[in-house]
Short mmCIF file of C-alpha atoms in Angstrom, two decimals:
data_model
loop_
_atom_site.label_atom_id
_atom_site.label_comp_id
_atom_site.label_asym_id
_atom_site.label_seq_id
_atom_site.Cartn_x
_atom_site.Cartn_y
_atom_site.Cartn_z
CA ASP H 28 -10.96 40.44 89.63
CA ALA H 29 -14.36 41.07 91.22
CA LYS H 30 -15.02 39.59 94.63
CA THR H 31 -17.75 37.03 95.19
CA THR H 32 -19.99 36.29 98.16
CA GLN H 33 -21.48 32.86 98.77
CA PRO H 34 -23.38 31.39 101.72
CA PRO H 35 -21.03 29.23 103.80
CA SER H 36 -23.29 26.19 103.77
CA MET H 37 -26.49 24.80 102.30
CA ASP H 38 -28.51 21.62 102.56
CA CYS H 39 -30.44 19.82 99.86
CA ALA H 40 -32.54 16.67 99.77
CA GLU H 41 -31.45 13.97 97.37
CA GLY H 42 -33.35 14.18 94.09
CA ARG H 43 -34.27 17.81 94.55
CA ALA H 44 -32.74 20.75 92.75
CA ALA H 45 -29.84 22.47 94.50
CA ASN H 46 -29.71 26.21 93.85
CA LEU H 47 -26.43 27.77 94.90
CA PRO H 48 -26.33 31.58 94.85
CA CYS H 49 -23.36 33.83 94.26
CA ASN H 50 -23.17 37.58 94.56
CA HIS H 51 -20.66 39.43 92.42
CA SER H 52 -21.98 42.98 92.49
CA THR H 53 -18.69 44.55 91.38
CA ILE H 54 -18.29 42.41 88.29
CA SER H 55 -17.09 44.24 85.19
CA GLY H 56 -18.10 43.71 81.60
CA ASN H 57 -15.14 41.57 80.62
CA GLU H 58 -15.33 39.19 83.58
CA TYR H 59 -16.73 35.70 83.35
CA VAL H 60 -18.39 33.73 86.12
CA TYR H 61 -16.92 30.27 86.75
CA TRP H 62 -18.08 27.50 89.02
CA TYR H 63 -15.88 24.75 90.40
CA ARG H 64 -16.48 22.19 93.10
CA GLN H 65 -14.24 20.21 95.39
CA ILE H 66 -15.35 16.87 96.73
CA HIS H 67 -13.63 16.13 100.00
CA SER H 68 -9.88 16.70 99.52
CA GLN H 69 -10.00 15.80 95.83
CA GLY H 70 -8.79 18.21 93.18
CA PRO H 71 -11.33 20.88 92.26
CA GLN H 72 -13.54 20.08 89.30
CA TYR H 73 -14.68 22.56 86.69
CA ILE H 74 -18.46 22.74 86.37
CA ILE H 75 -19.52 25.57 84.10
CA HIS H 76 -18.86 29.18 83.18
CA GLY H 77 -20.71 32.05 81.54
CA LEU H 78 -20.55 35.72 80.62
CA LYS H 79 -24.12 36.98 80.52
CA ASN H 80 -26.29 34.34 78.92
CA ASN H 81 -27.60 31.38 80.84
CA GLU H 82 -25.59 28.24 80.27
CA THR H 83 -26.33 24.55 80.63
CA ASN H 84 -24.19 21.46 80.36
CA GLU H 85 -24.45 17.87 81.49
CA MET H 86 -23.56 18.78 85.04
CA ALA H 87 -25.46 21.95 85.81
CA SER H 88 -27.14 25.15 84.71
CA LEU H 89 -25.85 28.64 85.31
CA ILE H 90 -28.33 31.48 85.59
CA ILE H 91 -26.84 35.00 85.48
CA THR H 92 -29.05 37.97 86.29
CA GLU H 93 -29.53 40.61 83.65
CA ASP H 94 -27.41 43.13 85.56
CA ARG H 95 -24.76 40.39 86.06
CA LYS H 96 -24.46 41.20 89.74
CA SER H 97 -25.42 37.72 90.84
CA SER H 98 -25.73 34.21 89.55
CA THR H 99 -27.15 30.84 90.56
CA LEU H 100 -25.73 27.41 89.92
CA ILE H 101 -28.45 24.81 89.60
CA LEU H 102 -27.90 21.10 90.08
CA PRO H 103 -31.24 19.83 88.78
CA HIS H 104 -31.38 16.49 90.62
CA ALA H 105 -28.86 16.47 93.42
CA THR H 106 -27.34 13.15 94.48
CA LEU H 107 -25.26 12.23 97.49
CA ARG H 108 -22.20 12.43 95.22
CA ASP H 109 -22.85 16.15 94.75
CA THR H 110 -21.92 16.80 98.38
CA ALA H 111 -18.95 19.15 98.00
CA VAL H 112 -17.68 22.69 98.40
CA TYR H 113 -18.83 24.82 95.48
CA TYR H 114 -16.78 27.81 94.42
CA CYS H 115 -18.02 30.78 92.43
CA ILE H 116 -15.15 32.63 90.77
CA VAL H 117 -15.10 35.77 88.67
CA ARG H 118 -12.23 36.05 86.27
CA VAL H 119 -11.14 38.38 83.51
CA ALA H 120 -11.14 36.55 80.22
CA ARG H 121 -7.96 38.05 78.90
CA GLY H 122 -4.33 38.15 79.87
CA TYR H 123 -2.64 35.79 82.23
CA ASN H 124 -4.72 35.95 85.35
CA LYS H 125 -5.00 33.94 88.49
CA LEU H 126 -7.88 31.62 89.26
CA ILE H 127 -8.63 32.72 92.81
CA PHE H 128 -10.82 30.57 95.05
CA GLY H 129 -12.82 31.99 97.94
CA ALA H 130 -14.35 30.06 100.81
CA GLY H 131 -17.17 28.63 98.70
CA THR H 132 -20.45 27.03 99.77
CA ARG H 133 -20.41 23.67 101.48
CA LEU H 134 -23.37 21.78 100.02
CA ALA H 135 -24.63 18.76 101.93
CA VAL H 136 -27.02 16.49 100.06
CA HIS H 137 -28.94 14.23 102.40
CA PRO H 138 -31.16 11.20 101.77
CA ASP R 20 -9.81 11.37 85.68
CA SER R 21 -8.82 14.94 84.79
CA GLY R 22 -5.75 13.92 82.82
CA VAL R 23 -3.45 15.85 85.16
CA THR R 24 -0.99 13.61 86.98
CA GLN R 25 0.69 14.54 90.23
CA THR R 26 3.42 12.55 91.94
CA PRO R 27 3.91 11.49 94.60
CA LYS R 28 0.43 11.17 96.09
CA HIS R 29 1.76 11.24 99.64
CA LEU R 30 5.00 12.54 101.08
CA ILE R 31 6.21 12.56 104.66
CA THR R 32 9.37 14.41 105.50
CA ALA R 33 11.11 16.15 108.38
CA THR R 34 11.41 19.83 109.13
CA GLY R 35 14.29 21.50 107.36
CA GLN R 36 14.20 19.13 104.43
CA ARG R 37 13.58 19.83 100.75
CA VAL R 38 11.06 18.09 98.51
CA THR R 39 10.04 18.23 94.88
CA LEU R 40 6.47 17.77 93.71
CA ARG R 41 5.86 16.87 90.09
CA CYS R 42 2.97 17.65 87.78
CA SER R 43 2.26 16.37 84.28
CA PRO R 44 -0.41 18.47 82.57
CA ARG R 45 -3.11 17.19 80.27
CA SER R 46 -1.91 16.49 76.76
CA GLY R 47 -1.94 19.74 74.81
CA ASP R 48 -2.22 22.03 77.83
CA LEU R 49 0.43 24.72 77.92
CA SER R 50 -0.35 26.34 81.24
CA VAL R 51 0.23 24.96 84.71
CA TYR R 52 -0.99 26.35 88.04
CA TRP R 53 0.07 25.40 91.56
CA TYR R 54 -2.13 25.68 94.64
CA GLN R 55 -1.70 24.99 98.35
CA GLN R 56 -4.55 23.87 100.59
CA SER R 57 -3.82 23.60 104.29
CA LEU R 58 -6.10 21.72 106.67
CA ASP R 59 -9.49 23.42 106.71
CA GLN R 60 -8.12 26.25 104.61
CA GLY R 61 -9.04 27.43 101.19
CA LEU R 62 -7.12 26.95 98.01
CA GLN R 63 -4.25 29.41 97.88
CA PHE R 64 -2.86 30.25 94.47
CA LEU R 65 0.93 29.94 94.36
CA ILE R 66 2.16 30.39 90.80
CA GLN R 67 1.28 29.95 87.13
CA TYR R 68 3.44 29.02 84.17
CA TYR R 69 2.69 29.16 80.50
CA ASN R 70 4.87 27.34 78.00
CA GLY R 71 7.86 27.46 80.30
CA GLU R 72 7.53 31.04 81.47
CA GLU R 73 6.18 32.37 84.74
CA ARG R 74 2.99 34.32 84.13
CA ALA R 75 1.34 35.00 87.46
CA LYS R 76 2.43 34.79 91.06
CA GLY R 77 0.49 34.52 94.28
CA ASN R 78 1.71 34.59 97.88
CA ILE R 79 4.37 32.00 97.24
CA LEU R 80 7.03 31.84 99.93
CA GLU R 81 10.65 32.52 99.02
CA ARG R 82 11.45 28.99 100.22
CA PHE R 83 9.24 27.68 97.43
CA SER R 84 10.11 27.72 93.76
CA ALA R 85 8.71 26.19 90.62
CA GLN R 86 9.53 25.71 86.99
CA GLN R 87 7.98 24.35 83.84
CA PHE R 88 10.17 22.28 81.58
CA PRO R 89 10.28 22.08 77.75
CA ASP R 90 8.13 18.95 77.84
CA LEU R 91 5.60 21.08 79.82
CA HIS R 92 5.73 19.11 83.03
CA SER R 93 6.22 21.26 86.11
CA GLU R 94 7.94 20.85 89.44
CA LEU R 95 7.31 22.66 92.71
CA ASN R 96 10.31 22.74 95.02
CA LEU R 97 9.76 23.31 98.72
CA SER R 98 12.82 23.85 100.90
CA SER R 99 13.61 24.42 104.57
CA LEU R 100 10.30 22.81 105.32
CA GLU R 101 8.32 23.83 108.38
CA LEU R 102 5.44 22.13 110.13
CA GLY R 103 3.08 24.74 108.68
CA ASP R 104 3.94 23.65 105.15
CA SER R 105 1.95 20.47 105.70
CA ALA R 106 -0.85 20.69 103.16
CA LEU R 107 -2.37 19.38 99.99
CA TYR R 108 -0.62 20.74 96.93
CA PHE R 109 -2.64 20.80 93.73
CA CYS R 110 -1.52 21.29 90.20
CA ALA R 111 -3.91 22.35 87.45
CA SER R 112 -3.49 22.78 83.73
CA SER R 113 -5.33 24.57 80.97
CA VAL R 114 -4.95 24.89 77.25
CA THR R 115 -3.91 28.50 77.57
CA GLY R 116 -3.15 30.62 80.57
CA GLN R 117 -5.62 33.25 79.53
CA GLY R 118 -9.02 33.61 78.02
CA VAL R 119 -11.88 31.47 79.20
CA ALA R 120 -10.12 28.12 79.22
CA GLU R 121 -11.16 26.05 82.19
CA ALA R 122 -8.52 24.54 84.44
CA PHE R 123 -8.28 20.83 85.18
CA PHE R 124 -6.88 19.77 88.53
CA GLY R 125 -4.84 16.79 89.56
CA GLN R 126 -5.61 14.76 92.66
CA GLY R 127 -2.94 16.49 94.68
CA THR R 128 0.12 15.62 96.70
CA ARG R 129 -0.43 15.40 100.44
CA LEU R 130 2.69 16.68 102.18
CA THR R 131 3.19 15.99 105.85
CA VAL R 132 6.10 17.67 107.61
CA VAL R 133 7.01 16.11 110.96
#
């Protein structure tokens, strides 16, 4: 599975959009981009995933660049409850494969 | 609530002992994953089962073993416990073990070895 690079930490003001970047320059054509988050010591929570088209759900939007080498998770109106570690994961969408978590980005949303 | 149930929530035991952690996947999910998260460490993948069979393995210690039963619940057995085994242990489940199915995580078992 391709490796990902994320900034270790980010800050965001409550009510503003949080844009979390992820670099996955070695991604291959059959690999999806997944985002999970972990709120302090709770079990990780699935957010969204995509292949090459932008995706949106009730939690967030995922923007994938045309060359698929990077992506951005957007939380449109961040709240204090969005303070968490956000993980960007690239995973082959076939076969039995591990869901490997990196260090992630620690997002702090402040009033 | 993810629908994944882990028991017990907390466990305190002594070095050298053996413990069993239990995971009940979401209804309909056939695949179970186990993860270890030590203090200030990332999530380390241990092992994955699909419909009772082992499908993927991470850096799981030989002192650790797991299985998935016919009713699809899974158990993680940790033996000869050491202080360094103190961690949060998470179980996750997904509909399948492959494809794009997202994984749903339980709230974890916090193991403290003293």
